[in-house]
Coordinates of C-alpha atoms and ligand atoms in Angstrom, one line a residue:
M267 CA -16.3 14.9 -43.4
A268 CA -15.2 13.7 -39.9
D269 CA -17.4 14.2 -37.2
R270 CA -16.6 15.3 -33.7
E271 CA -15.9 12.1 -32.1
E272 CA -12.8 12.1 -34.4
L273 CA -12.1 15.5 -33.9
F274 CA -12.3 16.4 -30.4
Y275 CA -10.0 14.7 -27.9
S276 CA -11.6 14.1 -24.3
S277 CA -10.5 11.0 -21.7
K278 CA -12.6 7.9 -21.0
N279 CA -14.0 6.8 -17.8
V280 CA -12.4 3.1 -17.6
Y281 CA -16.5 2.1 -16.6
D282 CA -17.3 3.2 -19.9
V283 CA -14.7 0.8 -21.5
M284 CA -14.1 -2.4 -19.3
D285 CA -16.9 -5.5 -19.9
D286 CA -18.3 -7.3 -16.9
A287 CA -15.4 -10.0 -17.2
E288 CA -12.5 -7.1 -16.8
R289 CA -14.9 -5.4 -14.4
A290 CA -14.4 -8.7 -12.1
R291 CA -10.3 -8.5 -13.1
C292 CA -9.7 -5.7 -12.0
Y293 CA -11.3 -5.9 -8.8
E294 CA -9.9 -8.8 -8.1
Y295 CA -6.3 -7.3 -9.4
A296 CA -7.8 -4.9 -6.0
E297 CA -7.7 -7.2 -3.5
G298 CA -4.7 -8.1 -4.4
Y299 CA -2.7 -5.0 -4.4
K300 CA -4.5 -4.7 -0.3
R301 CA -2.6 -7.1 0.4
F302 CA 0.7 -6.4 -1.0
L303 CA 0.5 -2.7 0.7
S304 CA -0.9 -3.9 3.6
N305 CA 2.1 -5.9 4.2
S306 CA 4.4 -3.0 3.0
R307 CA 4.1 -0.2 5.4
I308 CA 7.8 0.7 4.9
E309 CA 10.3 -0.3 2.1
R310 CA 12.3 -2.6 4.0
E311 CA 8.9 -4.5 4.2
A312 CA 7.9 -3.6 0.5
V313 CA 11.3 -5.6 -0.6
R314 CA 10.7 -8.7 1.7
E315 CA 6.9 -8.2 0.2
A316 CA 7.9 -8.1 -3.3
V317 CA 10.7 -11.2 -3.2
R318 CA 8.1 -13.3 -1.7
L319 CA 6.2 -12.7 -4.3
A320 CA 8.7 -13.0 -7.2
E321 CA 10.1 -16.1 -5.6
A322 CA 6.5 -17.5 -5.2
R323 CA 7.2 -17.0 -9.5
G324 CA 10.3 -18.5 -10.1
F325 CA 12.4 -15.7 -9.2
K326 CA 16.1 -15.9 -8.4
P327 CA 18.9 -13.9 -6.8
F328 CA 20.9 -12.0 -8.9
E329 CA 24.6 -13.9 -9.4
E330 CA 27.1 -11.2 -10.0
G331 CA 29.2 -12.3 -13.4
A332 CA 26.1 -15.4 -14.2
K333 CA 25.4 -15.2 -17.9
Y334 CA 21.4 -15.4 -18.5
A335 CA 19.7 -16.6 -21.4
P336 CA 16.4 -15.6 -22.5
G337 CA 13.2 -16.3 -20.1
D338 CA 15.7 -16.2 -16.6
K339 CA 14.2 -13.8 -14.0
I340 CA 16.5 -12.5 -11.1
Y341 CA 16.1 -10.2 -8.8
F342 CA 18.7 -8.0 -6.8
D343 CA 18.0 -7.1 -3.4
N344 CA 19.8 -3.3 -2.1
R345 CA 20.5 -3.7 0.9
G346 CA 16.9 -4.4 2.0
K347 CA 15.2 -0.8 1.1
S348 CA 15.2 -1.1 -3.1
L349 CA 14.8 -4.2 -5.4
F350 CA 15.6 -4.5 -9.3
L351 CA 13.9 -7.4 -10.8
A352 CA 14.1 -8.5 -14.2
V353 CA 12.9 -11.3 -16.9
I354 CA 15.7 -11.5 -19.5
G355 CA 14.7 -10.9 -23.0
E356 CA 15.3 -12.7 -26.7
R357 CA 16.6 -9.3 -27.9
P358 CA 20.3 -8.3 -26.5
A359 CA 20.6 -5.8 -23.7
G360 CA 22.1 -3.8 -26.2
E361 CA 19.2 -3.0 -28.1
G362 CA 17.7 -1.8 -25.3
I363 CA 15.3 -3.1 -22.1
N364 CA 11.8 -2.0 -21.2
L365 CA 11.7 -0.3 -17.9
A366 CA 9.6 0.8 -15.0
A367 CA 10.6 2.4 -12.5
A368 CA 8.5 3.0 -8.8
H369 CA 9.4 4.2 -5.4
I370 CA 8.4 2.4 -2.5
D371 CA 9.5 4.6 0.2
S372 CA 6.7 7.0 1.9
P373 CA 5.7 9.9 4.3
R374 CA 6.0 9.5 7.3
I375 CA 7.6 10.1 10.9
D376 CA 11.3 8.9 11.5
L377 CA 12.3 8.6 14.8
K378 CA 15.2 10.8 15.8
Q379 CA 18.9 8.5 16.8
I380 CA 18.3 10.0 20.6
P381 CA 14.7 9.4 20.9
L382 CA 13.3 8.1 23.8
Y383 CA 12.6 11.0 27.2
E384 CA 10.6 11.4 30.0
D385 CA 8.7 14.1 30.7
S386 CA 6.3 15.0 33.8
G387 CA 5.8 11.3 33.6
V388 CA 5.2 10.3 29.9
A389 CA 7.5 8.6 28.4
M390 CA 8.2 10.2 24.8
F391 CA 10.1 10.0 21.1
K392 CA 11.4 12.4 19.8
T393 CA 10.8 12.1 15.8
H394 CA 12.4 13.8 12.6
Y395 CA 9.7 13.2 10.0
Y396 CA 10.4 12.3 6.8
G397 CA 9.1 13.8 3.5
G398 CA 6.7 16.3 2.8
I399 CA 4.0 16.1 5.2
K400 CA 1.2 18.5 6.4
K401 CA 2.2 18.2 10.0
F402 CA -1.4 18.8 11.1
H403 CA -2.5 15.4 10.0
W404 CA -0.1 13.5 11.8
V405 CA -1.5 14.4 15.4
T406 CA -4.1 12.5 17.1
I407 CA -4.3 9.2 14.5
P408 CA -3.4 5.8 15.9
L409 CA 0.7 4.8 15.1
E410 CA 2.7 2.3 14.0
L411 CA 6.1 1.4 14.7
H412 CA 8.3 -0.3 12.1
G413 CA 12.6 -0.6 11.3
R414 CA 15.5 -2.4 12.5
V415 CA 17.1 -1.6 15.1
C416 CA 21.3 -3.0 14.8
R417 CA 23.2 -3.7 18.0
A418 CA 26.6 -2.7 18.6
D419 CA 28.0 -6.3 18.1
G420 CA 26.0 -6.1 14.5
S421 CA 23.4 -8.4 14.9
F422 CA 19.8 -6.6 14.6
V423 CA 16.5 -7.0 15.4
D424 CA 13.1 -6.1 13.1
V425 CA 10.7 -4.2 15.1
C426 CA 6.7 -4.4 13.7
I427 CA 4.6 -3.1 16.1
G428 CA 0.6 -2.4 16.0
R429 CA -0.6 -3.5 13.1
E430 CA -1.9 -7.4 14.2
P431 CA -5.3 -6.3 16.3
G432 CA -4.4 -6.3 19.6
E433 CA -1.3 -5.0 19.8
P434 CA -0.4 -1.5 21.4
R435 CA 0.0 1.7 19.2
F436 CA 1.6 5.1 19.7
C437 CA 0.2 8.6 19.2
I438 CA 1.0 12.4 18.6
S439 CA -0.8 14.4 21.0
D440 CA -3.0 17.6 20.1
L441 CA -4.2 20.7 22.2
L442 CA -8.1 20.2 23.1
P443 CA -9.7 23.5 21.5
H444 CA -10.7 25.1 25.1
L445 CA -6.9 26.2 25.5
A446 CA -6.2 26.1 22.0
A447 CA -7.3 29.9 21.5
E448 CA -4.0 31.0 20.8
Q449 CA -2.7 27.6 18.6
M450 CA -6.0 28.3 16.2
K451 CA -4.2 31.7 15.1
K452 CA -1.7 30.2 13.7
S453 CA -1.3 29.0 10.2
L454 CA -1.7 25.6 9.3
A455 CA 2.0 25.1 8.4
D456 CA 3.2 26.9 11.8
G457 CA 0.5 25.8 14.1
F458 CA 2.6 22.4 14.6
T459 CA 6.3 22.3 14.3
G460 CA 8.9 19.4 14.0
E461 CA 9.9 19.4 17.5
D462 CA 6.4 19.3 18.7
L463 CA 5.8 15.8 16.9
N464 CA 6.6 13.7 19.5
I465 CA 4.8 10.2 20.2
I466 CA 3.9 9.2 23.6
I467 CA 5.1 5.8 24.4
G468 CA 4.1 5.3 28.1
T469 CA 3.5 6.1 31.4
R470 CA 3.5 3.1 33.9
P471 CA 6.3 4.3 36.2
D472 CA 8.5 1.2 37.5
P473 CA 8.8 0.5 41.6
E474 CA 12.6 1.0 41.8
K475 CA 13.0 4.5 43.2
G476 CA 14.7 6.9 41.0
E477 CA 15.2 9.1 38.1
D478 CA 12.7 9.0 35.0
R479 CA 11.0 6.1 36.4
V480 CA 8.6 5.8 33.6
K481 CA 11.7 6.1 30.8
F482 CA 13.1 3.2 32.7
A483 CA 10.7 0.6 33.0
I484 CA 9.8 0.9 29.2
M485 CA 13.4 0.3 28.6
K486 CA 13.0 -3.0 30.2
L487 CA 10.1 -4.0 28.6
L488 CA 12.0 -2.9 25.2
N489 CA 15.3 -4.8 26.2
E490 CA 13.6 -8.0 26.9
K491 CA 11.1 -7.9 23.8
Y492 CA 14.0 -6.8 21.4
G493 CA 16.9 -7.5 23.6
I494 CA 18.1 -3.8 23.5
V495 CA 19.7 -0.9 25.0
E496 CA 19.2 2.6 25.0
E497 CA 22.7 3.2 23.3
D498 CA 21.2 0.8 19.9
F499 CA 18.7 3.4 19.1
L500 CA 21.7 5.5 17.0
S501 CA 21.8 3.1 14.9
A502 CA 17.9 2.0 14.3
E503 CA 15.9 3.0 11.9
L504 CA 12.2 3.4 13.3
M505 CA 9.4 4.9 11.8
A506 CA 5.6 5.2 12.4
V507 CA 3.4 5.5 10.1
P508 CA -0.9 5.8 10.4
A509 CA -2.4 2.5 11.9
F510 CA -5.1 2.8 10.0
D511 CA -6.7 -0.8 7.7
V512 CA -6.5 -0.4 4.0
V513 CA -10.4 -0.8 2.4
D514 CA -12.8 0.0 0.2
I515 CA -14.0 3.1 0.4
G516 CA -17.4 4.3 -1.0
F517 CA -20.8 2.3 -1.4
D518 CA -19.8 1.1 -4.1
R519 CA -16.3 0.0 -3.3
S520 CA -14.9 1.6 -6.2
L521 CA -11.8 3.3 -4.1
I522 CA -9.7 1.9 -2.0
G523 CA -8.3 3.8 1.0
G524 CA -5.0 3.6 3.0
Y525 CA -1.6 4.9 3.7
G526 CA 1.2 4.4 1.3
H527 CA -0.3 4.7 -1.9
D528 CA 2.3 6.9 -3.1
D529 CA 4.1 5.1 -4.5
R530 CA 3.3 0.9 -3.4
V531 CA 0.1 1.6 -5.7
C532 CA 2.2 1.9 -8.8
A533 CA 5.1 -0.5 -7.6
Y534 CA 2.8 -3.5 -7.1
A535 CA 1.4 -2.6 -11.1
E536 CA 5.2 -2.8 -12.2
L537 CA 5.2 -5.6 -10.0
A538 CA 2.3 -7.8 -11.2
A539 CA 3.6 -7.0 -14.7
I540 CA 6.6 -8.0 -14.7
L541 CA 5.4 -11.7 -12.5
E542 CA 3.7 -12.4 -15.2
L543 CA 6.0 -12.7 -18.7
E544 CA 7.9 -15.9 -19.6
R545 CA 9.9 -14.6 -22.3
P546 CA 9.6 -11.1 -23.7
V547 CA 11.3 -10.4 -26.9
K548 CA 13.5 -7.3 -24.8
T549 CA 14.6 -7.4 -21.6
A550 CA 11.8 -6.3 -18.8
V551 CA 13.0 -4.2 -15.8
C552 CA 11.1 -3.4 -12.8
L553 CA 12.5 -0.8 -10.6
L554 CA 11.5 -1.1 -6.5
V555 CA 13.5 2.0 -5.1
D556 CA 13.5 4.1 -2.0
K557 CA 14.6 7.6 -1.4
E558 CA 12.2 9.0 -4.2
E559 CA 10.4 11.3 -1.2
V560 CA 13.6 13.4 -0.3
G561 CA 15.2 13.6 -3.8
S562 CA 16.3 9.8 -4.4
T563 CA 19.5 9.9 -2.3
G564 CA 21.4 7.7 -1.1
V565 CA 22.5 3.9 -2.0
T566 CA 19.4 2.7 -1.9
G567 CA 17.8 6.2 -4.2
M568 CA 17.3 6.4 -8.2
Q569 CA 20.8 8.4 -8.2
S570 CA 22.3 5.5 -6.4
E571 CA 25.0 3.7 -9.1
A572 CA 23.6 0.6 -7.4
F573 CA 21.5 1.1 -10.5
D574 CA 23.8 1.3 -13.3
R575 CA 26.0 -1.7 -11.8
F576 CA 22.7 -3.8 -12.7
M577 CA 21.9 -2.7 -15.5
D578 CA 25.6 -3.3 -16.8
S579 CA 25.4 -7.2 -15.6
L580 CA 23.0 -7.2 -18.3
C581 CA 24.3 -5.8 -21.1
G582 CA 26.6 -8.8 -21.0
G583 CA 29.7 -7.1 -22.9
T584 CA 27.6 -4.4 -24.6
R585 CA 28.2 -1.0 -23.7
L586 CA 25.9 0.1 -20.9
Y587 CA 25.1 3.9 -22.9
D588 CA 24.2 1.7 -25.7
C589 CA 21.8 0.0 -23.9
Y590 CA 20.5 3.6 -22.3
A591 CA 20.8 5.3 -25.5
K592 CA 18.0 2.4 -27.1
S593 CA 15.8 1.6 -23.3
F594 CA 12.3 2.9 -22.7
C595 CA 11.2 4.2 -19.1
L596 CA 7.9 4.4 -17.6
S597 CA 8.3 6.3 -14.3
A598 CA 5.5 5.0 -12.5
D599 CA 5.0 7.3 -10.1
V600 CA 1.5 8.5 -9.1
C601 CA -0.4 11.9 -9.7
N602 CA -2.8 14.4 -8.0
A603 CA -6.1 13.3 -9.4
F604 CA -8.7 16.1 -9.4
D605 CA -10.8 16.3 -6.1
P606 CA -14.1 18.5 -6.5
N607 CA -13.6 19.9 -3.0
Y608 CA -10.3 21.6 -3.9
A609 CA -11.1 23.0 -7.3
S610 CA -9.3 25.7 -7.3
V611 CA -5.4 24.6 -7.6
S612 CA -6.7 21.9 -10.7
E613 CA -6.5 23.4 -13.9
K614 CA -9.8 21.0 -15.5
R615 CA -8.8 20.6 -19.0
N616 CA -5.7 19.3 -17.8
A617 CA -5.9 17.5 -14.3
A618 CA -6.2 13.5 -13.8
Q619 CA -10.0 12.6 -13.2
L620 CA -10.7 9.4 -10.6
N621 CA -11.5 6.6 -13.2
H622 CA -10.3 8.0 -16.3
G623 CA -7.1 6.0 -16.8
L624 CA -3.7 5.5 -16.1
G625 CA -2.3 9.3 -15.7
I626 CA 0.6 10.2 -18.3
V627 CA 2.4 13.3 -17.1
K628 CA 5.1 14.6 -19.7
F629 CA 6.3 16.7 -17.4
T630 CA 6.4 17.7 -13.2
G631 CA 8.2 20.9 -11.8
S632 CA 7.6 24.0 -10.6
R633 CA 8.0 27.6 -11.5
G634 CA 7.9 27.2 -15.4
K635 CA 8.9 23.8 -15.9
A636 CA 12.1 23.8 -13.4
G637 CA 13.5 21.0 -12.7
A638 CA 11.0 18.3 -14.5
S639 CA 12.5 16.0 -16.9
D640 CA 9.8 17.1 -20.0
A641 CA 8.7 14.1 -22.3
S642 CA 9.6 14.5 -25.8
A643 CA 6.2 14.5 -28.4
E644 CA 7.9 11.3 -29.9
V645 CA 8.2 9.8 -26.6
V646 CA 4.6 10.3 -25.5
S647 CA 3.7 9.5 -29.3
R648 CA 4.5 6.5 -28.8
V649 CA 3.4 5.7 -25.2
R650 CA 0.0 6.6 -27.1
T651 CA 0.7 3.7 -29.8
M652 CA 1.3 1.5 -27.1
F653 CA -1.4 1.9 -24.9
A654 CA -4.3 1.6 -28.0
K655 CA -2.8 -1.8 -28.9
A656 CA -2.9 -2.7 -25.6
G657 CA -6.8 -1.4 -24.8
V658 CA -5.0 0.8 -22.1
V659 CA -7.2 3.5 -20.6
W660 CA -5.2 6.6 -20.3
Q661 CA -5.2 10.4 -19.6
L662 CA -2.9 13.1 -19.8
A663 CA -2.2 14.8 -16.5
E664 CA -0.5 18.0 -14.8
L665 CA 0.1 18.2 -11.2
G666 CA -1.9 21.5 -11.1
K667 CA -2.8 25.3 -11.8
V668 CA 0.6 27.0 -13.0
D669 CA 2.6 28.1 -10.4
A670 CA -0.1 26.9 -8.0
G671 CA 3.0 24.4 -6.7
G672 CA 4.8 21.5 -8.2
G673 CA 7.3 18.2 -7.7
G674 CA 9.0 15.2 -9.3
T675 CA 10.1 11.9 -9.4
V676 CA 12.4 9.5 -10.0
A677 CA 11.7 10.3 -13.7
M678 CA 14.9 12.9 -14.2
F679 CA 17.4 10.3 -13.2
T680 CA 16.7 7.9 -16.0
A681 CA 16.1 10.6 -18.6
V682 CA 19.4 12.1 -17.3
R683 CA 21.3 8.7 -18.4
N684 CA 19.5 9.2 -21.6
I685 CA 16.9 7.2 -21.5
D686 CA 13.5 8.2 -23.1
T687 CA 11.5 8.2 -20.0
I688 CA 7.8 9.6 -19.2
D689 CA 5.6 9.8 -15.7
A690 CA 2.6 7.5 -15.7
G691 CA 0.5 6.6 -12.5
V692 CA -2.4 6.4 -10.7
P693 CA -4.1 9.7 -9.4
V694 CA -4.4 9.8 -6.3
I695 CA -6.9 11.7 -3.9
S696 CA -5.2 13.5 -0.1
M697 CA -1.9 12.5 -1.5
H698 CA 1.1 12.3 1.3
A699 CA -2.2 12.4 4.1
P700 CA -1.7 9.5 6.3
F701 CA -4.6 8.1 4.4
E702 CA -4.7 8.6 0.6
I703 CA -7.5 7.5 -1.9
I704 CA -7.1 6.0 -5.0
A705 CA -9.5 3.9 -7.6
K706 CA -9.4 0.3 -8.6
A707 CA -10.2 1.2 -11.8
D708 CA -7.1 3.8 -12.6
A709 CA -4.8 0.7 -10.6
Y710 CA -5.6 -1.6 -12.9
M711 CA -5.0 0.8 -15.7
T712 CA -1.7 0.8 -14.3
Y713 CA -1.0 -2.5 -14.3
K714 CA -2.3 -3.2 -18.1
G715 CA 0.0 0.1 -19.1
M716 CA 3.1 -1.9 -17.3
R717 CA 2.3 -5.1 -18.5
A718 CA 1.9 -2.9 -22.2
L719 CA 5.4 -1.9 -21.5
Y720 CA 7.1 -5.4 -21.4
D721 CA 5.4 -6.5 -24.4
C722 CA 6.9 -3.9 -26.7
E723 CA 8.9 -5.4 -29.1
Ligands
MN981 MN1 5.5 9.3 -5.4
MN982 MN1 5.3 11.3 -3.1

């Protein structure tokens, strides 16, 4: 007679499965991830960091028209904002490619194109937030400024200020409680407007008499440091991100707190896994894409034909359609971790739990799975087999209660190309907040899951 153990399902705690040696590997992996996250505050920096790591492991820039042989390691840098890496497999691409897709953009505060102004002796930047944020999170926290300013002559300068110890930081103000009687009556959604998220950048007036003396002094500083004039902001992409360090959380150091786990924790898992490959049976592809937080749009988003073009070049004459039909993709994006502080939005039986491993999400979407790429039973079965073989601890997860809300990932954009796809990622606490939390055990199991995918025959 079968016993309960055989008949019942429940997810497992990673700590009940890992032995001491694997726990040491898990915590060592976490240190590598913390460094990556710390150096990758925006997508451009994530691409740069990934290229640096890949080149150290023998990856070479992709060359259009080159013929690649099994074991060749290549990367394609798409405009410095998304990155595709591949290790060529023994079998031809027509027999299918194993893909993992994560995004490297995160919610943040972008500067407007004409951002700089002075009001009442304070110089400020106007902003337009990027991605799904709760606006009240972004006031009264220290901010760093990152990005690129392109000048009229086509030259550019990269900006990164506030990251290094001792560098100045920036801040969006909030009202003192003493005068907030009216504000406190508003809902969380209405209490802060997008146009109120203006960043304080300076107050010292230029000695020269005239209009906007603080703005003038700031522009002088920027001109000296970066060689730019105000008009150069028109062709700039500057973004304010939280100036929080990536740190261990908890007495036991089991968690990591930081900005941008969504989705750099999965991006790093894919990257770490593909960097280890020598000669996979099937070609392995790691996609680190931009613009997921705003719909995967644009030339560097998952919907861009840059992806098809790169894949086609791996096909060596085989029709791209045939390759897609036989390929398999893990859409590596974070999911929501059950939070005991906010239990009411989750349905406990189907929610991802911290430390229960890689979260597999069969469908996303909202209001009756609308917009979801709902993976088939066969696809779920395939990952069960794959993960069992590789000793990956994983759990089946759903974002929240039915009709409580919803969300999407890049899964629908690989699935629509006829690539079997399923969402697989790390459960996150406080997702999209300036300081998110993940468990080291889950990050490590996600890396193991990505490795299992790339090792698939
Ligand atoms: Mn995400
Ligand atoms: Mn997100």
